[in-house]
Short mmCIF file of C-alpha atoms and ligand atoms in Angstrom, two decimals:
data_model
loop_
_atom_site.label_atom_id
_atom_site.label_comp_id
_atom_site.label_asym_id
_atom_site.label_seq_id
_atom_site.Cartn_x
_atom_site.Cartn_y
_atom_site.Cartn_z
CA MET A 38 -9.06 -21.22 3.00
CA TRP A 39 -9.76 -17.57 5.01
CA PHE A 40 -8.76 -15.04 2.26
CA ARG A 41 -7.39 -11.72 3.57
CA SER A 42 -5.13 -9.60 1.82
CA ASP A 43 -4.22 -12.38 -0.84
CA LEU A 44 -7.36 -12.14 -3.24
CA ARG A 45 -5.77 -14.14 -5.89
CA LEU A 46 -5.84 -17.83 -6.85
CA THR A 47 -2.32 -18.04 -8.48
CA ASP A 48 0.68 -18.37 -6.37
CA ASN A 49 -1.10 -18.43 -3.06
CA PRO A 50 0.54 -20.67 -0.54
CA ALA A 51 -2.21 -21.11 1.83
CA LEU A 52 -4.72 -22.14 -1.01
CA HIS A 53 -2.22 -24.49 -2.53
CA HIS A 54 -1.23 -26.18 0.59
CA GLY A 55 -4.85 -26.26 1.69
CA TRP A 56 -6.23 -27.40 -1.47
CA GLN A 57 -3.74 -30.31 -1.28
CA ALA A 58 -4.54 -31.32 2.24
CA ALA A 59 -8.24 -31.01 1.36
CA GLU A 60 -8.30 -33.05 -1.57
CA GLY A 61 -10.51 -30.65 -3.55
CA GLU A 62 -12.87 -30.42 -0.57
CA LEU A 63 -12.12 -26.99 0.24
CA PHE A 64 -14.37 -23.79 0.52
CA GLY A 65 -13.30 -20.13 0.73
CA CYS A 66 -14.45 -17.40 3.06
CA TYR A 67 -13.91 -13.85 3.78
CA VAL A 68 -14.74 -11.62 6.58
CA LEU A 69 -16.15 -7.98 6.33
CA CYS A 70 -15.19 -6.26 9.65
CA GLU A 71 -17.20 -2.64 10.10
CA GLN A 72 -14.81 -1.86 12.71
CA PHE A 73 -11.68 -2.65 10.48
CA ILE A 74 -13.30 -0.46 7.72
CA THR A 75 -13.80 2.62 9.97
CA GLN A 76 -10.85 2.21 12.32
CA HIS A 77 -8.08 1.23 10.06
CA PRO A 78 -9.62 2.81 7.59
CA ILE A 79 -10.31 0.94 4.56
CA ASN A 80 -11.51 3.50 2.18
CA SER A 81 -14.32 3.26 -0.59
CA ARG A 82 -11.82 2.73 -3.58
CA GLN A 83 -10.01 0.03 -1.93
CA LEU A 84 -13.21 -1.59 -0.95
CA TRP A 85 -14.59 -1.46 -4.47
CA PHE A 86 -11.39 -3.11 -5.51
CA ILE A 87 -11.59 -5.78 -2.67
CA TYR A 88 -15.28 -6.11 -3.73
CA GLN A 89 -14.63 -6.92 -7.40
CA HIS A 90 -11.82 -9.40 -6.67
CA LEU A 91 -13.91 -11.11 -4.28
CA CYS A 92 -16.66 -11.51 -7.08
CA LEU A 93 -13.89 -12.90 -9.28
CA LEU A 94 -12.84 -15.58 -6.48
CA GLN A 95 -16.49 -16.28 -5.82
CA GLN A 96 -17.45 -17.00 -9.52
CA ALA A 97 -14.18 -19.28 -9.70
CA PHE A 98 -15.14 -21.05 -6.61
CA GLU A 99 -18.72 -21.50 -7.92
CA GLN A 100 -17.93 -22.57 -11.38
CA ALA A 101 -15.46 -25.38 -9.64
CA GLY A 102 -18.55 -26.35 -7.74
CA LEU A 103 -17.19 -24.82 -4.44
CA ALA A 104 -18.71 -22.68 -2.09
CA PHE A 105 -17.21 -19.36 -0.99
CA HIS A 106 -18.73 -17.39 1.94
CA VAL A 107 -18.65 -13.88 2.86
CA LEU A 108 -19.28 -13.09 6.50
CA ARG A 109 -20.23 -9.48 7.81
CA VAL A 110 -19.56 -8.54 11.37
CA GLN A 111 -19.41 -5.47 13.48
CA ARG A 112 -16.55 -5.76 15.67
CA ALA A 113 -13.36 -7.43 15.24
CA ALA A 114 -13.99 -9.36 18.79
CA ASP A 115 -16.83 -10.98 16.58
CA ILE A 116 -14.46 -12.72 14.16
CA PRO A 117 -13.56 -15.78 16.13
CA ALA A 118 -17.31 -16.73 16.74
CA ALA A 119 -18.20 -16.01 13.22
CA ILE A 120 -15.60 -18.43 11.88
CA LYS A 121 -16.18 -20.85 14.51
CA LYS A 122 -19.98 -20.95 13.74
CA LEU A 123 -19.15 -21.40 10.06
CA CYS A 124 -16.47 -24.24 10.53
CA ALA A 125 -19.00 -26.00 12.84
CA ALA A 126 -21.95 -25.82 10.30
CA GLN A 127 -19.75 -27.04 7.46
CA ASN A 128 -17.71 -29.69 9.15
CA VAL A 129 -14.42 -28.15 8.92
CA THR A 130 -11.52 -29.93 9.95
CA LYS A 131 -8.60 -27.61 8.79
CA LEU A 132 -8.28 -23.73 8.32
CA VAL A 133 -5.88 -22.20 6.22
CA PHE A 134 -4.76 -18.50 5.70
CA ASN A 135 -1.81 -16.38 4.74
CA ALA A 136 -0.34 -14.06 7.54
CA GLU A 137 -0.57 -10.31 8.00
CA TYR A 138 1.49 -8.63 10.57
CA PRO A 139 0.07 -5.37 11.96
CA VAL A 140 -0.89 -5.95 15.67
CA ASN A 141 -4.61 -5.86 15.22
CA GLU A 142 -4.48 -8.60 12.43
CA LEU A 143 -2.08 -10.66 14.87
CA LEU A 144 -4.41 -10.61 17.61
CA ARG A 145 -7.42 -11.29 15.64
CA ASP A 146 -5.62 -14.47 14.11
CA LYS A 147 -4.61 -15.45 17.85
CA ALA A 148 -8.20 -15.21 18.69
CA VAL A 149 -9.51 -17.35 15.79
CA ILE A 150 -6.96 -19.84 16.17
CA ALA A 151 -7.82 -20.38 19.93
CA ALA A 152 -11.64 -20.50 19.25
CA LEU A 153 -10.96 -23.10 16.31
CA ASP A 154 -9.06 -25.11 18.63
CA ALA A 155 -11.55 -25.33 21.42
CA ILE A 156 -13.72 -27.47 18.63
CA GLY A 157 -10.72 -29.45 17.21
CA VAL A 158 -10.36 -27.30 14.17
CA VAL A 159 -6.71 -27.18 13.22
CA SER A 160 -5.13 -23.75 11.77
CA LYS A 161 -2.34 -23.35 9.48
CA ARG A 162 -0.65 -19.98 8.68
CA TYR A 163 1.45 -19.53 5.39
CA HIS A 164 3.57 -16.48 4.49
CA ASP A 165 2.95 -14.65 1.05
CA ARG A 166 2.87 -10.68 1.67
CA ALA A 167 6.50 -10.38 2.13
CA LEU A 168 9.07 -12.51 -0.38
CA VAL A 169 11.04 -12.91 2.84
CA PRO A 170 8.72 -13.37 5.68
CA PRO A 171 9.16 -11.20 8.69
CA GLY A 172 11.80 -12.33 11.29
CA MET A 173 13.62 -14.39 8.88
CA LEU A 174 16.41 -11.69 8.37
CA THR A 175 18.10 -10.39 11.43
CA THR A 176 21.56 -8.83 12.15
CA GLN A 177 24.51 -10.71 13.59
CA GLN A 178 23.31 -9.70 17.10
CA GLY A 179 20.11 -11.45 16.27
CA THR A 180 17.92 -8.19 16.22
CA PRO A 181 15.73 -6.88 13.61
CA TYR A 182 17.28 -4.75 11.04
CA LYS A 183 16.42 -0.94 11.40
CA VAL A 184 18.39 0.26 8.44
CA TYR A 185 17.38 -0.24 4.79
CA SER A 186 20.71 -0.79 3.22
CA PRO A 187 21.89 -3.81 5.21
CA PHE A 188 18.63 -5.02 5.18
CA ALA A 189 18.56 -4.98 1.40
CA ARG A 190 21.81 -6.70 1.23
CA ALA A 191 20.84 -9.51 3.43
CA TRP A 192 17.61 -9.97 1.62
CA ARG A 193 19.23 -10.15 -1.93
CA SER A 194 21.77 -12.93 -0.60
CA GLN A 195 19.07 -14.84 1.19
CA VAL A 196 16.66 -14.52 -2.09
CA MET A 197 19.59 -15.43 -4.44
CA ASN A 198 19.34 -18.91 -3.01
CA PHE A 199 15.52 -19.20 -3.17
CA GLU A 200 14.08 -21.57 -5.44
CA PHE A 201 11.36 -19.85 -7.08
CA ASN A 202 8.31 -22.17 -7.73
CA LEU A 203 4.67 -20.25 -8.66
CA TYR A 204 1.96 -22.22 -7.18
CA ASP A 205 -0.54 -22.73 -10.22
CA SER A 206 -4.20 -21.97 -9.30
CA PRO A 207 -6.05 -25.20 -8.35
CA ILE A 208 -9.09 -24.04 -10.18
CA ALA A 209 -9.89 -21.99 -13.00
CA LEU A 210 -9.80 -18.12 -12.79
CA SER A 211 -12.81 -16.40 -13.39
CA ASN A 212 -12.23 -13.03 -15.50
CA LYS A 213 -15.79 -11.46 -15.63
CA PRO A 214 -15.65 -8.21 -13.48
CA ASN A 215 -19.04 -7.62 -11.91
CA ASN A 216 -20.37 -4.61 -13.41
CA SER A 217 -23.91 -5.44 -13.04
CA LEU A 218 -25.82 -4.56 -9.95
CA ALA A 219 -28.13 -7.52 -10.18
CA PRO A 220 -26.68 -10.67 -8.45
CA GLN A 221 -26.25 -13.71 -10.84
CA SER A 222 -26.21 -16.32 -8.31
CA PRO A 223 -26.97 -16.82 -4.25
CA GLY A 224 -23.39 -16.42 -3.56
CA GLN A 225 -23.17 -13.09 -5.57
CA ALA A 226 -26.34 -11.83 -3.50
CA MET A 227 -24.63 -12.79 -0.44
CA LEU A 228 -21.28 -10.78 -1.41
CA GLN A 229 -23.24 -7.86 -2.56
CA GLY A 230 -25.52 -7.80 0.50
CA ALA A 231 -22.28 -7.83 2.74
CA PHE A 232 -20.85 -4.84 0.75
CA ALA A 233 -24.20 -3.13 0.50
CA GLN A 234 -23.55 -0.17 2.89
CA CYS A 235 -19.97 0.48 1.93
CA GLY A 236 -20.40 3.19 -0.64
CA ILE A 237 -18.33 1.22 -3.47
CA GLU A 238 -20.83 2.14 -6.23
CA ALA A 239 -19.63 5.87 -6.33
CA ALA A 240 -16.02 4.66 -6.52
CA ALA A 241 -16.74 2.19 -8.89
CA LEU A 242 -17.31 4.52 -12.14
CA SER A 243 -13.86 6.29 -11.96
CA MET A 244 -12.19 3.43 -10.56
CA SER A 245 -12.69 0.68 -13.34
CA GLU A 246 -10.86 2.49 -16.09
CA LEU A 247 -7.85 3.43 -14.11
CA TRP A 248 -7.34 0.17 -12.62
CA PRO A 249 -8.44 -2.95 -14.50
CA VAL A 250 -9.76 -5.82 -12.31
CA GLY A 251 -8.58 -9.25 -11.96
CA GLU A 252 -5.52 -11.50 -11.52
CA GLN A 253 -5.07 -11.57 -15.50
CA ALA A 254 -5.00 -7.60 -15.50
CA ALA A 255 -2.58 -7.44 -12.97
CA ALA A 256 -0.29 -10.05 -14.89
CA LYS A 257 -0.96 -8.14 -18.19
CA THR A 258 0.32 -5.07 -16.24
CA LEU A 259 3.38 -6.53 -14.76
CA ALA A 260 4.38 -8.27 -17.96
CA GLU A 261 3.93 -4.91 -20.15
CA PHE A 262 5.98 -2.98 -17.53
CA CYS A 263 8.92 -5.51 -17.71
CA ARG A 264 8.69 -5.51 -21.58
CA ASN A 265 8.43 -1.67 -21.94
CA SER A 266 9.51 0.23 -19.00
CA MET A 267 11.88 -1.62 -16.75
CA SER A 268 15.13 -1.01 -18.45
CA ASN A 269 14.46 2.51 -18.13
CA TYR A 270 12.91 2.69 -14.62
CA ARG A 271 16.04 3.93 -12.82
CA HIS A 272 15.52 7.11 -14.64
CA ALA A 273 11.85 7.43 -15.56
CA ARG A 274 10.49 6.70 -12.25
CA ASP A 275 11.17 10.09 -10.55
CA TYR A 276 9.09 12.16 -13.13
CA PRO A 277 5.47 12.33 -12.51
CA ALA A 278 4.28 13.40 -15.76
CA LEU A 279 5.61 9.98 -17.21
CA ILE A 280 4.36 6.63 -16.70
CA GLY A 281 7.66 5.40 -15.74
CA THR A 282 6.66 2.98 -12.74
CA SER A 283 4.64 -0.27 -12.66
CA GLY A 284 1.47 1.06 -11.22
CA LEU A 285 1.15 -2.35 -9.41
CA SER A 286 0.80 -1.04 -5.97
CA PRO A 287 -3.03 -1.31 -5.97
CA TYR A 288 -2.80 -5.22 -6.92
CA LEU A 289 0.09 -5.73 -4.31
CA ALA A 290 -1.91 -4.28 -1.58
CA ILE A 291 -4.67 -6.41 -1.69
CA GLY A 292 -2.91 -9.32 -2.63
CA VAL A 293 -4.15 -9.89 -6.70
CA LEU A 294 -0.50 -10.11 -7.31
CA SER A 295 2.31 -11.62 -5.23
CA PRO A 296 5.65 -10.03 -4.55
CA LYS A 297 7.22 -13.42 -5.79
CA GLN A 298 5.37 -12.97 -9.08
CA CYS A 299 6.75 -9.79 -9.45
CA VAL A 300 10.54 -10.63 -8.63
CA ILE A 301 10.14 -13.80 -11.11
CA ALA A 302 9.23 -11.58 -13.85
CA GLY A 303 11.76 -8.89 -13.05
CA ARG A 304 14.41 -11.54 -12.99
CA ASP A 305 13.37 -13.31 -16.42
CA ALA A 306 12.82 -9.67 -18.10
CA SER A 307 16.61 -8.89 -17.18
CA GLN A 308 17.82 -12.43 -18.47
CA GLY A 309 18.57 -13.39 -14.88
CA LEU A 310 20.39 -10.26 -14.26
CA TRP A 311 17.92 -8.87 -11.87
CA SER A 312 20.59 -7.81 -9.21
CA GLU A 313 23.00 -6.21 -11.55
CA ASP A 314 20.60 -4.86 -14.43
CA GLU A 315 20.11 -1.14 -13.65
CA GLY A 316 16.35 -1.03 -14.22
CA ALA A 317 15.67 -4.53 -12.62
CA ALA A 318 17.88 -3.98 -9.71
CA CYS A 319 16.27 -0.55 -8.93
CA TRP A 320 12.74 -1.83 -9.02
CA ILE A 321 13.48 -4.77 -7.10
CA GLY A 322 15.10 -2.47 -4.63
CA GLU A 323 11.50 -0.94 -4.38
CA LEU A 324 10.04 -4.16 -3.55
CA ILE A 325 12.72 -4.82 -0.84
CA TRP A 326 11.43 -1.45 0.67
CA ARG A 327 8.17 -2.98 0.81
CA ASP A 328 9.24 -6.11 2.60
CA PHE A 329 11.38 -4.04 4.63
CA TYR A 330 8.49 -1.95 6.22
CA MET A 331 6.73 -5.42 6.69
CA HIS A 332 9.55 -6.62 8.64
CA ILE A 333 9.77 -3.10 10.77
CA ILE A 334 5.71 -3.28 11.52
CA ALA A 335 6.08 -6.92 12.55
CA ALA A 336 9.09 -6.29 14.76
CA PHE A 337 8.12 -3.21 16.41
CA PRO A 338 4.27 -3.58 17.55
CA ALA A 339 4.23 0.09 18.86
CA LEU A 340 4.25 1.23 15.31
CA SER A 341 0.78 -0.26 15.11
CA ARG A 342 -0.53 1.73 17.85
CA HIS A 343 0.19 5.17 16.33
CA ARG A 344 3.90 5.70 17.95
CA PRO A 345 6.85 7.02 16.22
CA MET A 346 10.14 4.71 15.72
CA GLN A 347 12.15 7.39 17.00
CA VAL A 348 11.14 7.82 20.46
CA TYR A 349 12.60 11.24 21.06
CA THR A 350 10.31 12.67 18.41
CA GLU A 351 7.22 12.04 20.85
CA GLY A 352 8.01 15.38 22.29
CA PHE A 353 7.75 17.13 18.82
CA ALA A 354 5.06 19.92 19.15
CA TRP A 355 3.09 18.82 16.15
CA SER A 356 0.39 21.32 14.99
CA ARG A 357 -3.22 20.00 14.41
CA ASN A 358 -4.60 22.99 12.71
CA GLN A 359 -7.70 21.83 10.87
CA ASP A 360 -7.67 24.84 8.44
CA ASP A 361 -4.28 24.32 7.28
CA PHE A 362 -4.78 20.56 6.94
CA LYS A 363 -7.92 21.06 4.92
CA ARG A 364 -5.84 23.21 2.55
CA TRP A 365 -3.33 20.78 2.28
CA CYS A 366 -6.01 17.84 1.66
CA GLU A 367 -7.91 19.81 -0.95
CA GLY A 368 -4.54 20.95 -2.92
CA GLN A 369 -5.05 24.42 -2.24
CA THR A 370 -1.82 25.12 -0.57
CA GLY A 371 -0.47 27.71 -3.27
CA ILE A 372 2.53 25.41 -3.87
CA PRO A 373 1.80 24.17 -7.16
CA ILE A 374 3.59 20.62 -7.11
CA VAL A 375 1.94 19.76 -3.68
CA ASP A 376 -1.58 20.86 -4.92
CA ALA A 377 -1.14 18.74 -8.17
CA ALA A 378 0.03 15.68 -5.90
CA MET A 379 -3.05 16.22 -3.84
CA ARG A 380 -5.49 16.52 -6.47
CA GLN A 381 -4.09 13.41 -8.16
CA LEU A 382 -4.54 11.49 -5.11
CA ASN A 383 -8.22 12.87 -4.61
CA GLN A 384 -9.08 12.24 -8.15
CA THR A 385 -7.36 8.95 -8.87
CA GLY A 386 -6.83 7.25 -5.52
CA TRP A 387 -3.09 7.09 -6.26
CA MET A 388 0.02 9.26 -6.09
CA HIS A 389 3.48 8.99 -7.67
CA ASN A 390 6.04 7.99 -5.15
CA ARG A 391 8.12 11.20 -5.32
CA LEU A 392 5.09 13.17 -4.81
CA ARG A 393 3.97 11.28 -1.67
CA MET A 394 7.33 12.24 -0.26
CA VAL A 395 7.18 15.92 -1.50
CA SER A 396 3.44 16.41 -0.19
CA ALA A 397 4.27 14.47 3.20
CA MET A 398 7.33 16.51 3.77
CA PHE A 399 5.47 19.74 3.06
CA LEU A 400 2.80 18.67 5.34
CA THR A 401 5.00 17.77 8.29
CA LYS A 402 8.17 20.05 7.80
CA ASN A 403 6.67 23.25 6.51
CA LEU A 404 3.10 23.12 8.11
CA ARG A 405 4.47 20.96 11.08
CA ILE A 406 1.39 18.98 11.08
CA ASP A 407 0.98 15.80 12.98
CA TRP A 408 2.27 13.07 10.31
CA ARG A 409 -0.53 10.86 11.87
CA MET A 410 -3.15 13.10 10.09
CA GLY A 411 -1.52 12.87 7.00
CA GLU A 412 -0.92 9.16 7.46
CA ARG A 413 -4.79 8.67 7.94
CA TYR A 414 -5.59 10.96 5.11
CA PHE A 415 -3.62 8.71 2.69
CA MET A 416 -5.26 5.50 4.08
CA GLU A 417 -8.59 7.28 3.41
CA GLN A 418 -7.83 8.05 -0.29
CA LEU A 419 -5.25 5.58 -1.70
CA ILE A 420 -6.32 2.56 -3.68
CA ASP A 421 -3.19 1.10 -2.89
CA ALA A 422 -3.47 1.78 0.77
CA ASP A 423 -1.16 -0.48 2.91
CA PHE A 424 -0.30 0.02 6.56
CA CYS A 425 2.98 -1.09 6.66
CA SER A 426 4.30 0.90 3.28
CA ASN A 427 2.02 4.04 4.43
CA ASN A 428 3.25 4.10 8.00
CA GLY A 429 6.93 3.71 6.75
CA GLY A 430 6.71 6.39 4.19
CA TRP A 431 5.06 9.07 6.38
CA GLN A 432 7.42 8.23 9.39
CA TRP A 433 10.45 8.48 6.91
CA SER A 434 9.11 11.95 5.63
CA ALA A 435 8.33 13.09 9.16
CA SER A 436 11.95 11.94 10.32
CA THR A 437 10.23 9.87 12.96
CA GLY A 438 10.88 6.68 11.69
CA THR A 439 13.57 3.93 11.08
CA ASP A 440 16.06 4.99 8.68
CA ALA A 441 14.19 8.22 8.17
CA ALA A 442 15.30 11.22 6.21
CA PRO A 443 17.58 13.12 8.88
CA TYR A 444 15.29 16.10 10.24
CA PHE A 445 17.56 18.70 8.69
CA ARG A 446 17.29 17.22 5.08
CA ILE A 447 14.19 18.78 4.00
CA MET A 448 12.90 18.56 0.22
CA ASN A 449 11.95 21.98 -1.03
CA PRO A 450 8.97 21.42 -3.02
CA GLN A 451 9.62 24.15 -5.47
CA SER A 452 13.18 22.82 -6.54
CA GLN A 453 11.55 19.16 -6.69
CA SER A 454 9.04 20.51 -9.03
CA GLU A 455 11.73 22.52 -10.97
CA ARG A 456 13.63 19.37 -11.10
CA PHE A 457 11.12 16.33 -11.74
CA ASP A 458 8.39 18.39 -13.50
CA ALA A 459 10.56 21.14 -15.19
CA ASP A 460 8.00 21.87 -18.00
CA GLY A 461 4.95 21.77 -15.58
CA ASP A 462 3.16 19.14 -17.52
CA PHE A 463 2.18 17.53 -14.25
CA ILE A 464 1.30 20.53 -12.51
CA ARG A 465 -0.90 21.61 -15.62
CA ARG A 466 -2.67 18.48 -15.76
CA PHE A 467 -4.08 18.52 -12.03
CA VAL A 468 -4.21 22.36 -11.52
CA PRO A 469 -6.29 23.79 -14.58
CA GLU A 470 -6.07 27.39 -13.05
CA LEU A 471 -2.36 27.27 -13.96
CA LYS A 472 -2.66 26.45 -17.37
CA SER A 473 -1.94 29.52 -18.78
CA VAL A 474 1.26 30.19 -16.78
CA ILE A 475 4.43 29.75 -18.94
CA GLY A 476 7.80 29.09 -18.31
CA LYS A 477 9.28 28.64 -14.89
CA LYS A 478 6.89 30.64 -13.22
CA ILE A 479 4.59 27.50 -12.99
CA HIS A 480 6.48 26.35 -10.01
CA ASN A 481 5.95 29.47 -8.09
CA PRO A 482 3.05 31.82 -9.53
CA ALA A 483 3.05 33.26 -6.12
CA GLY A 484 0.02 35.08 -6.04
CA SER A 485 0.06 35.96 -9.97
CA VAL A 486 -2.99 33.87 -10.98
CA GLU A 487 -6.36 35.34 -9.84
CA ASN A 488 -8.10 32.24 -8.90
CA TYR A 489 -5.11 30.31 -7.30
CA PRO A 490 -3.88 31.02 -3.87
CA ALA A 491 -0.73 32.46 -2.82
CA PRO A 492 1.69 30.02 -0.72
CA MET A 493 0.09 29.73 2.53
CA VAL A 494 3.64 29.43 4.24
CA ASP A 495 7.04 30.84 3.54
CA LEU A 496 9.20 27.57 2.52
CA LYS A 497 12.56 29.03 4.21
CA GLU A 498 11.21 30.44 7.20
CA SER A 499 9.19 27.42 8.20
CA ARG A 500 11.98 24.83 7.14
CA ALA A 501 14.29 26.83 9.44
CA THR A 502 11.84 26.76 12.31
CA THR A 503 11.24 22.95 11.99
CA ILE A 504 15.16 22.22 11.94
CA ALA A 505 15.60 24.37 15.01
CA MET A 506 12.45 22.71 16.84
CA PHE A 507 14.17 19.19 15.84
CA LYS A 508 17.46 20.32 16.96
CA ALA A 509 16.16 21.52 20.26
CA LEU A 510 14.38 18.48 21.21
CA LYS A 511 17.57 16.23 20.27
C1 FAD B 824 4.28 9.09 2.38
C2 FAD B 824 4.12 7.96 1.63
C3 FAD B 824 3.09 6.86 1.75
C4 FAD B 824 3.03 5.77 0.85
N1 FAD B 824 1.85 5.06 0.99
C5 FAD B 824 2.10 3.71 0.59
C6 FAD B 824 0.92 2.92 0.58
O1 FAD B 824 -0.10 3.19 1.28
N2 FAD B 824 0.82 2.00 -0.14
C7 FAD B 824 1.78 1.49 -1.14
O2 FAD B 824 1.72 0.28 -1.57
N3 FAD B 824 2.99 2.10 -1.18
C8 FAD B 824 2.85 3.39 -0.45
N4 FAD B 824 4.20 4.22 -0.72
C9 FAD B 824 5.32 3.64 -1.47
C10 FAD B 824 5.25 4.05 -2.67
O3 FAD B 824 4.94 5.80 -3.13
C11 FAD B 824 4.35 3.29 -3.80
O4 FAD B 824 4.48 1.84 -3.40
C12 FAD B 824 4.37 3.56 -5.18
O5 FAD B 824 4.37 5.07 -5.50
C13 FAD B 824 3.58 2.61 -5.91
O6 FAD B 824 3.63 2.94 -7.33
P1 FAD B 824 3.89 1.83 -8.21
O7 FAD B 824 3.10 0.62 -8.03
O8 FAD B 824 4.10 2.39 -9.78
O9 FAD B 824 5.52 1.55 -8.02
P2 FAD B 824 6.91 1.03 -8.50
O10 FAD B 824 7.80 1.92 -8.57
O11 FAD B 824 6.54 0.13 -9.76
O12 FAD B 824 7.45 -0.19 -7.47
C14 FAD B 824 6.80 -1.53 -7.63
C15 FAD B 824 6.20 -1.85 -5.77
O13 FAD B 824 7.09 -1.79 -4.84
C16 FAD B 824 6.66 -1.31 -4.00
N5 FAD B 824 7.27 -0.19 -3.46
C17 FAD B 824 7.67 0.96 -4.37
N6 FAD B 824 8.22 1.92 -3.60
C18 FAD B 824 8.04 1.76 -2.20
C19 FAD B 824 8.28 2.31 -0.98
N7 FAD B 824 8.93 3.42 -0.96
N8 FAD B 824 7.88 1.93 0.18
C20 FAD B 824 7.38 0.69 0.04
N9 FAD B 824 7.18 -0.15 -0.97
C21 FAD B 824 7.30 0.52 -2.17
C22 FAD B 824 5.19 -1.01 -4.08
O14 FAD B 824 4.47 -2.42 -4.00
C23 FAD B 824 5.29 -0.90 -5.56
O15 FAD B 824 3.99 -1.54 -6.42
C24 FAD B 824 3.87 5.30 0.02
C25 FAD B 824 5.21 6.20 0.01
C26 FAD B 824 5.30 7.54 0.87
C27 FAD B 824 6.48 8.42 0.76
#
């Protein structure tokens, strides 16, 4: 079983079927590819999260008397040979894995399948990342959906007919996060060796309290969200100062949790009314966005090559001003809600969904900086970094994407702030320079606080220029 972004034992289709076919004679492997880490990129927070979950998988395998191998390779092109060598050495007859859809991953898998085929090893691919596998939903013309609403309708009618069965874990879970640096077994030493130069220790300190490690921790977060917050999700989800959303994205991103587990929990918590119940339907709608962007990436390979979905926007004169970009990255723009959002990202590795839209729109529509720079910065920081959702979110905000925000509908960060952080609680939490600012002024202190910068751009003027530039291009 080749684990990739499906780092769990429960409800893992490749593991379930592989286990049955192997009649218990199965071992696990994971490939750490330096080229993927630097180019995609995989940031140190997410690497730390991956590492922790691999430790748990490896312990569980060891406790069941099964091997778990971690291979480290430099280039993606080295992966087929590395897996082939391992399979030959271990007399493997069949390799199972769950699909990933961006182009580099598909090419990698194709090369691995061909390499194994040459030595008589059969490869079998399963689907677990999206609830409805990419390619399964098409319009009446047989083309991929490019618009969310009809996609969501088709998704719901398809999923309504699903028989939901969760696959139990074939072996006992391990729930001991690896906080010690001394390896406890040869398998752990191999795992630590592979991750040695990834800078994960630095990330570990601040992350383990925010994001508890393990499948059981993810399941607990899911259950608590369904019990306590789902019914009010539609209202609470837009307010960054509240804990109104599930916080499950880091687990979904590396596959510690499956979307099926989420939908089943949502259905059960709403007494089966998951398509009508306000909270459940709205929350499942977000999981549908996740599926949607995965379908889009699978259907349009150019998106994996940094191209916009709306071809006409290729001609837009994006800025690449490094000073402006740095101020945005560091949360020093002088727009409090944007700065609070960016500092939340930098300090915690996570950002509230509304603020992802607000900060991405500010970068692309007010500073007119190339969305690909923002997209990469998010990939470098987010513990829930996911190529499909991130690319979708950025192209939506930049109006270059499928079903994107129309170019003339630009969020004003100040009004967003007044509406969704009315009392400024969220701003004060992350921008301590503004702690003493009272009343509405918190949303626009405009140079009145000594150690806080004046706005780096005029919101109205920059908005008008951007709209004019898009209009001219169209
Ligand atoms: C510019 C931008 C970049 C983004 N980058 C990422 C990313 O790298 N990784 C990522 O997982 N999400 C990304 N999102 C989507 C969304 O912001 C996060 O999934 C959400 O904030 C995670 O918080 P949560 O788990 O509490 O979500 P909840 O509100 O509880 O939603 C449940 C789950 O649904 C999925 N989801 C929610 N909203 C979206 C959405 N708009 N698009 C796709 N899936 C969604 C997530 O898997 C999430 O965990 C991005 C959005 C924008 C606008």
